[in-house]
Amino acid sequence: MPAISLRGAALSFGSRTLWEGLDLDIMPGEFFAVLGPNGSGKTSFLKVLLGLQPLDAGTASIDGRPITRGSRTLGYIPQQKSFPPETPLRARDLVGLGVDGHRWGLRVRSRDYNERVDALLRDVGASSYADAPVGLLSGGEQQRLRAAQALATDPTVLLCDEPLLSLDLLHQQAVSALINRQCHEKNSAVVFVTHEINPVIDYVDRVLYLADGRFRVGSPSEVMTSEVLSDLYASPVEVLHSNGRIVVVGLPDATTHHHESA
């Protein structure tokens, strides 16, 4: 059974169609990237899967069931937003919310709880600041904690909205590898929204590329080509390959449409 299934899915923003007629199955253990320029509907796609945004047409399901808000089968790494300096949480407290934050009432911190939190902190390289207030951490440090929190329940589906923002190259690689392990060792379906495919190019199985109300689905080698992107944008686009990286040249409005940072 597909982990995620959409049939005839359509979504609009005002009078502008983000996509329509989208039929898609994402399987357990698949690393699925969603690419496209700003405003193309990448984050809206995640909101549909989170149950926060209804489709204008068609259906969407997870594990064969209609999508509902707050499902424990979903893990979610949001875009990086800084916590206020006065936030009364330690790093380990934030990660711990992913372990038992769904429970009501007084929480008893058992040995299993503490071991699970410590393991998650180690996995994302955050052990050194486990007891630091989250509001005093850098954006990259906070983002690693969000990744740990999202993985706490070994989710069936892991949704990632630009999870590598604010991370340096070393920690981009570490978090990407962690998400990939969750995908293949735990058989989670990963939906990874990004502007920049290169940090995860070795992990991606398939790509959904959204642009100007149209889309294309396929392997990176099938989608990330000059012919496909030129067709999607109705404008000449050149895709270059260099040392295993993809460089896209000639995208319309280069200030907001990019796949390779300067």
PDB file of N, CA, C and O in Angstrom, residues 207-252:
ATOM      1  N   VAL A 207      11.341  12.823  -7.936  1.00  0.00           N
ATOM      2  CA  VAL A 207      11.163  14.266  -7.803  1.00  0.00           C
ATOM      3  C   VAL A 207       9.779  14.649  -8.311  1.00  0.00           C
ATOM      4  O   VAL A 207       9.311  14.128  -9.330  1.00  0.00           O
ATOM      5  N   LEU A 208       9.117  15.554  -7.564  1.00  0.00           N
ATOM      6  CA  LEU A 208       7.950  16.275  -8.074  1.00  0.00           C
ATOM      7  C   LEU A 208       8.396  17.708  -8.289  1.00  0.00           C
ATOM      8  O   LEU A 208       8.749  18.399  -7.333  1.00  0.00           O
ATOM      9  N   TYR A 209       8.423  18.163  -9.545  1.00  0.00           N
ATOM     10  CA  TYR A 209       8.836  19.529  -9.848  1.00  0.00           C
ATOM     11  C   TYR A 209       7.599  20.335 -10.209  1.00  0.00           C
ATOM     12  O   TYR A 209       6.864  20.002 -11.145  1.00  0.00           O
ATOM     13  N   LEU A 210       7.351  21.398  -9.432  1.00  0.00           N
ATOM     14  CA  LEU A 210       6.200  22.276  -9.632  1.00  0.00           C
ATOM     15  C   LEU A 210       6.674  23.595 -10.224  1.00  0.00           C
ATOM     16  O   LEU A 210       7.635  24.192  -9.736  1.00  0.00           O
ATOM     17  N   ALA A 211       5.986  24.076 -11.253  1.00  0.00           N
ATOM     18  CA  ALA A 211       6.354  25.358 -11.859  1.00  0.00           C
ATOM     19  C   ALA A 211       5.204  25.880 -12.705  1.00  0.00           C
ATOM     20  O   ALA A 211       4.688  25.154 -13.574  1.00  0.00           O
ATOM     21  N   ASP A 212       4.785  27.110 -12.422  1.00  0.00           N
ATOM     22  CA  ASP A 212       3.805  27.814 -13.259  1.00  0.00           C
ATOM     23  C   ASP A 212       2.537  27.005 -13.484  1.00  0.00           C
ATOM     24  O   ASP A 212       1.996  26.958 -14.601  1.00  0.00           O
ATOM     25  N   GLY A 213       2.042  26.345 -12.426  1.00  0.00           N
ATOM     26  CA  GLY A 213       0.792  25.613 -12.516  1.00  0.00           C
ATOM     27  C   GLY A 213       0.899  24.249 -13.160  1.00  0.00           C
ATOM     28  O   GLY A 213      -0.106  23.566 -13.346  1.00  0.00           O
ATOM     29  N   ARG A 214       2.108  23.821 -13.477  1.00  0.00           N
ATOM     30  CA  ARG A 214       2.314  22.510 -14.075  1.00  0.00           C
ATOM     31  C   ARG A 214       3.291  21.715 -13.224  1.00  0.00           C
ATOM     32  O   ARG A 214       3.890  22.241 -12.293  1.00  0.00           O
ATOM     33  N   PHE A 215       3.454  20.438 -13.560  1.00  0.00           N
ATOM     34  CA  PHE A 215       4.343  19.603 -12.756  1.00  0.00           C
ATOM     35  C   PHE A 215       4.901  18.473 -13.613  1.00  0.00           C
ATOM     36  O   PHE A 215       4.376  18.140 -14.674  1.00  0.00           O
ATOM     37  N   ARG A 216       5.962  17.878 -13.091  1.00  0.00           N
ATOM     38  CA  ARG A 216       6.538  16.683 -13.685  1.00  0.00           C
ATOM     39  C   ARG A 216       7.037  15.786 -12.552  1.00  0.00           C
ATOM     40  O   ARG A 216       7.625  16.287 -11.588  1.00  0.00           O
ATOM     41  N   VAL A 217       6.808  14.478 -12.674  1.00  0.00           N
ATOM     42  CA  VAL A 217       7.222  13.502 -11.664  1.00  0.00           C
ATOM     43  C   VAL A 217       8.133  12.477 -12.323  1.00  0.00           C
ATOM     44  O   VAL A 217       7.851  11.991 -13.424  1.00  0.00           O
ATOM     45  N   GLY A 218       9.223  12.137 -11.655  1.00  0.00           N
ATOM     46  CA  GLY A 218      10.120  11.113 -12.170  1.00  0.00           C
ATOM     47  C   GLY A 218      11.405  11.086 -11.363  1.00  0.00           C
ATOM     48  O   GLY A 218      11.551  11.797 -10.370  1.00  0.00           O
ATOM     49  N   SER A 219      12.334  10.272 -11.779  1.00  0.00           N
ATOM     50  CA  SER A 219      13.637  10.232 -11.129  1.00  0.00           C
ATOM     51  C   SER A 219      14.365  11.549 -11.401  1.00  0.00           C
ATOM     52  O   SER A 219      14.028  12.273 -12.349  1.00  0.00           O
ATOM     53  N   PRO A 220      15.376  11.898 -10.581  1.00  0.00           N
ATOM     54  CA  PRO A 220      16.125  13.131 -10.867  1.00  0.00           C
ATOM     55  C   PRO A 220      16.689  13.171 -12.284  1.00  0.00           C
ATOM     56  O   PRO A 220      16.682  14.227 -12.924  1.00  0.00           O
ATOM     57  N   SER A 221      17.161  12.047 -12.779  1.00  0.00           N
ATOM     58  CA  SER A 221      17.723  12.038 -14.127  1.00  0.00           C
ATOM     59  C   SER A 221      16.662  12.258 -15.198  1.00  0.00           C
ATOM     60  O   SER A 221      16.961  12.749 -16.293  1.00  0.00           O
ATOM     61  N   GLU A 222      15.406  11.922 -14.885  1.00  0.00           N
ATOM     62  CA  GLU A 222      14.320  12.130 -15.835  1.00  0.00           C
ATOM     63  C   GLU A 222      13.774  13.555 -15.788  1.00  0.00           C
ATOM     64  O   GLU A 222      13.362  14.103 -16.822  1.00  0.00           O
ATOM     65  N   VAL A 223      13.754  14.154 -14.599  1.00  0.00           N
ATOM     66  CA  VAL A 223      13.119  15.467 -14.426  1.00  0.00           C
ATOM     67  C   VAL A 223      14.116  16.612 -14.551  1.00  0.00           C
ATOM     68  O   VAL A 223      13.809  17.644 -15.171  1.00  0.00           O
ATOM     69  N   MET A 224      15.298  16.454 -13.972  1.00  0.00           N
ATOM     70  CA  MET A 224      16.268  17.546 -13.945  1.00  0.00           C
ATOM     71  C   MET A 224      17.069  17.569 -15.241  1.00  0.00           C
ATOM     72  O   MET A 224      18.269  17.297 -15.281  1.00  0.00           O
ATOM     73  N   THR A 225      16.377  17.894 -16.322  1.00  0.00           N
ATOM     74  CA  THR A 225      17.003  17.998 -17.635  1.00  0.00           C
ATOM     75  C   THR A 225      16.643  19.338 -18.262  1.00  0.00           C
ATOM     76  O   THR A 225      15.645  19.971 -17.894  1.00  0.00           O
ATOM     77  N   SER A 226      17.446  19.764 -19.210  1.00  0.00           N
ATOM     78  CA  SER A 226      17.182  21.024 -19.903  1.00  0.00           C
ATOM     79  C   SER A 226      15.833  20.981 -20.612  1.00  0.00           C
ATOM     80  O   SER A 226      15.070  21.956 -20.593  1.00  0.00           O
ATOM     81  N   GLU A 227      15.516  19.837 -21.218  1.00  0.00           N
ATOM     82  CA  GLU A 227      14.276  19.729 -21.983  1.00  0.00           C
ATOM     83  C   GLU A 227      13.053  19.838 -21.073  1.00  0.00           C
ATOM     84  O   GLU A 227      12.098  20.574 -21.370  1.00  0.00           O
ATOM     85  N   VAL A 228      13.066  19.131 -19.959  1.00  0.00           N
ATOM     86  CA  VAL A 228      11.905  19.128 -19.071  1.00  0.00           C
ATOM     87  C   VAL A 228      11.699  20.490 -18.431  1.00  0.00           C
ATOM     88  O   VAL A 228      10.577  21.019 -18.409  1.00  0.00           O
ATOM     89  N   LEU A 229      12.752  21.081 -17.871  1.00  0.00           N
ATOM     90  CA  LEU A 229      12.589  22.371 -17.205  1.00  0.00           C
ATOM     91  C   LEU A 229      12.272  23.483 -18.197  1.00  0.00           C
ATOM     92  O   LEU A 229      11.499  24.396 -17.882  1.00  0.00           O
ATOM     93  N   SER A 230      12.820  23.422 -19.384  1.00  0.00           N
ATOM     94  CA  SER A 230      12.469  24.415 -20.407  1.00  0.00           C
ATOM     95  C   SER A 230      10.990  24.318 -20.762  1.00  0.00           C
ATOM     96  O   SER A 230      10.304  25.337 -20.960  1.00  0.00           O
ATOM     97  N   ASP A 231      10.484  23.095 -20.815  1.00  0.00           N
ATOM     98  CA  ASP A 231       9.058  22.906 -21.102  1.00  0.00           C
ATOM     99  C   ASP A 231       8.193  23.423 -19.959  1.00  0.00           C
ATOM    100  O   ASP A 231       7.184  24.098 -20.186  1.00  0.00           O
ATOM    101  N   LEU A 232       8.573  23.130 -18.707  1.00  0.00           N
ATOM    102  CA  LEU A 232       7.781  23.575 -17.564  1.00  0.00           C
ATOM    103  C   LEU A 232       7.720  25.096 -17.467  1.00  0.00           C
ATOM    104  O   LEU A 232       6.677  25.673 -17.163  1.00  0.00           O
ATOM    105  N   TYR A 233       8.856  25.746 -17.721  1.00  0.00           N
ATOM    106  CA  TYR A 233       8.915  27.201 -17.595  1.00  0.00           C
ATOM    107  C   TYR A 233       8.550  27.921 -18.886  1.00  0.00           C
ATOM    108  O   TYR A 233       8.423  29.154 -18.885  1.00  0.00           O
ATOM    109  N   ALA A 234       8.395  27.163 -19.975  1.00  0.00           N
ATOM    110  CA  ALA A 234       8.144  27.775 -21.290  1.00  0.00           C
ATOM    111  C   ALA A 234       9.203  28.825 -21.594  1.00  0.00           C
ATOM    112  O   ALA A 234       8.913  29.902 -22.134  1.00  0.00           O
ATOM    113  N   SER A 235      10.443  28.506 -21.220  1.00  0.00           N
ATOM    114  CA  SER A 235      11.565  29.416 -21.412  1.00  0.00           C
ATOM    115  C   SER A 235      12.843  28.581 -21.404  1.00  0.00           C
ATOM    116  O   SER A 235      12.914  27.571 -20.693  1.00  0.00           O
ATOM    117  N   PRO A 236      13.857  28.968 -22.163  1.00  0.00           N
ATOM    118  CA  PRO A 236      15.085  28.162 -22.215  1.00  0.00           C
ATOM    119  C   PRO A 236      15.758  28.052 -20.850  1.00  0.00           C
ATOM    120  O   PRO A 236      16.020  29.048 -20.184  1.00  0.00           O
ATOM    121  N   VAL A 237      16.011  26.826 -20.436  1.00  0.00           N
ATOM    122  CA  VAL A 237      16.701  26.529 -19.186  1.00  0.00           C
ATOM    123  C   VAL A 237      17.762  25.478 -19.484  1.00  0.00           C
ATOM    124  O   VAL A 237      17.484  24.491 -20.172  1.00  0.00           O
ATOM    125  N   GLU A 238      18.963  25.696 -18.974  1.00  0.00           N
ATOM    126  CA  GLU A 238      20.038  24.740 -19.200  1.00  0.00           C
ATOM    127  C   GLU A 238      20.401  24.070 -17.883  1.00  0.00           C
ATOM    128  O   GLU A 238      20.596  24.738 -16.862  1.00  0.00           O
ATOM    129  N   VAL A 239      20.478  22.746 -17.902  1.00  0.00           N
ATOM    130  CA  VAL A 239      20.858  21.966 -16.726  1.00  0.00           C
ATOM    131  C   VAL A 239      22.229  21.365 -16.975  1.00  0.00           C
ATOM    132  O   VAL A 239      22.437  20.632 -17.949  1.00  0.00           O
ATOM    133  N   LEU A 240      23.167  21.678 -16.082  1.00  0.00           N
ATOM    134  CA  LEU A 240      24.532  21.198 -16.196  1.00  0.00           C
ATOM    135  C   LEU A 240      24.835  20.236 -15.054  1.00  0.00           C
ATOM    136  O   LEU A 240      24.312  20.384 -13.942  1.00  0.00           O
ATOM    137  N   HIS A 241      25.676  19.250 -15.319  1.00  0.00           N
ATOM    138  CA  HIS A 241      26.088  18.290 -14.300  1.00  0.00           C
ATOM    139  C   HIS A 241      27.590  18.405 -14.119  1.00  0.00           C
ATOM    140  O   HIS A 241      28.356  18.334 -15.085  1.00  0.00           O
ATOM    141  N   SER A 242      28.014  18.588 -12.851  1.00  0.00           N
ATOM    142  CA  SER A 242      29.423  18.753 -12.563  1.00  0.00           C
ATOM    143  C   SER A 242      29.766  18.082 -11.238  1.00  0.00           C
ATOM    144  O   SER A 242      29.235  18.462 -10.188  1.00  0.00           O
ATOM    145  N   ASN A 243      30.608  17.054 -11.287  1.00  0.00           N
ATOM    146  CA  ASN A 243      31.052  16.344 -10.079  1.00  0.00           C
ATOM    147  C   ASN A 243      29.884  15.887  -9.213  1.00  0.00           C
ATOM    148  O   ASN A 243      29.903  16.025  -7.991  1.00  0.00           O
ATOM    149  N   GLY A 244      28.866  15.352  -9.861  1.00  0.00           N
ATOM    150  CA  GLY A 244      27.727  14.826  -9.135  1.00  0.00           C
ATOM    151  C   GLY A 244      26.736  15.874  -8.678  1.00  0.00           C
ATOM    152  O   GLY A 244      25.755  15.548  -7.993  1.00  0.00           O
ATOM    153  N   ARG A 245      26.949  17.131  -9.033  1.00  0.00           N
ATOM    154  CA  ARG A 245      26.040  18.214  -8.658  1.00  0.00           C
ATOM    155  C   ARG A 245      25.290  18.709  -9.887  1.00  0.00           C
ATOM    156  O   ARG A 245      25.732  18.562 -11.022  1.00  0.00           O
ATOM    157  N   ILE A 246      24.131  19.304  -9.619  1.00  0.00           N
ATOM    158  CA  ILE A 246      23.285  19.838 -10.685  1.00  0.00           C
ATOM    159  C   ILE A 246      23.291  21.353 -10.601  1.00  0.00           C
ATOM    160  O   ILE A 246      23.066  21.930  -9.531  1.00  0.00           O
ATOM    161  N   VAL A 247      23.563  21.995 -11.715  1.00  0.00           N
ATOM    162  CA  VAL A 247      23.531  23.448 -11.801  1.00  0.00           C
ATOM    163  C   VAL A 247      22.499  23.830 -12.861  1.00  0.00           C
ATOM    164  O   VAL A 247      22.565  23.357 -13.997  1.00  0.00           O
ATOM    165  N   VAL A 248      21.522  24.656 -12.463  1.00  0.00           N
ATOM    166  CA  VAL A 248      20.464  25.071 -13.381  1.00  0.00           C
ATOM    167  C   VAL A 248      20.707  26.525 -13.767  1.00  0.00           C
ATOM    168  O   VAL A 248      20.828  27.401 -12.903  1.00  0.00           O
ATOM    169  N   VAL A 249      20.790  26.779 -15.069  1.00  0.00           N
ATOM    170  CA  VAL A 249      21.122  28.104 -15.587  1.00  0.00           C
ATOM    171  C   VAL A 249      19.966  28.621 -16.426  1.00  0.00           C
ATOM    172  O   VAL A 249      19.375  27.885 -17.219  1.00  0.00           O
ATOM    173  N   GLY A 250      19.618  29.896 -16.216  1.00  0.00           N
ATOM    174  CA  GLY A 250      18.629  30.529 -17.071  1.00  0.00           C
ATOM    175  C   GLY A 250      17.209  30.452 -16.589  1.00  0.00           C
ATOM    176  O   GLY A 250      16.275  30.655 -17.354  1.00  0.00           O
ATOM    177  N   LEU A 251      17.005  30.139 -15.278  1.00  0.00           N
ATOM    178  CA  LEU A 251      15.642  30.122 -14.751  1.00  0.00           C
ATOM    179  C   LEU A 251      15.052  31.524 -14.778  1.00  0.00           C
ATOM    180  O   LEU A 251      15.740  32.501 -14.481  1.00  0.00           O
ATOM    181  N   PRO A 252      13.769  31.660 -15.111  1.00  0.00           N
ATOM    182  CA  PRO A 252      13.127  32.971 -15.039  1.00  0.00           C
ATOM    183  C   PRO A 252      13.195  33.519 -13.620  1.00  0.00           C
ATOM    184  O   PRO A 252      13.017  32.785 -12.657  1.00  0.00           O
TER     185      PRO A 252
END
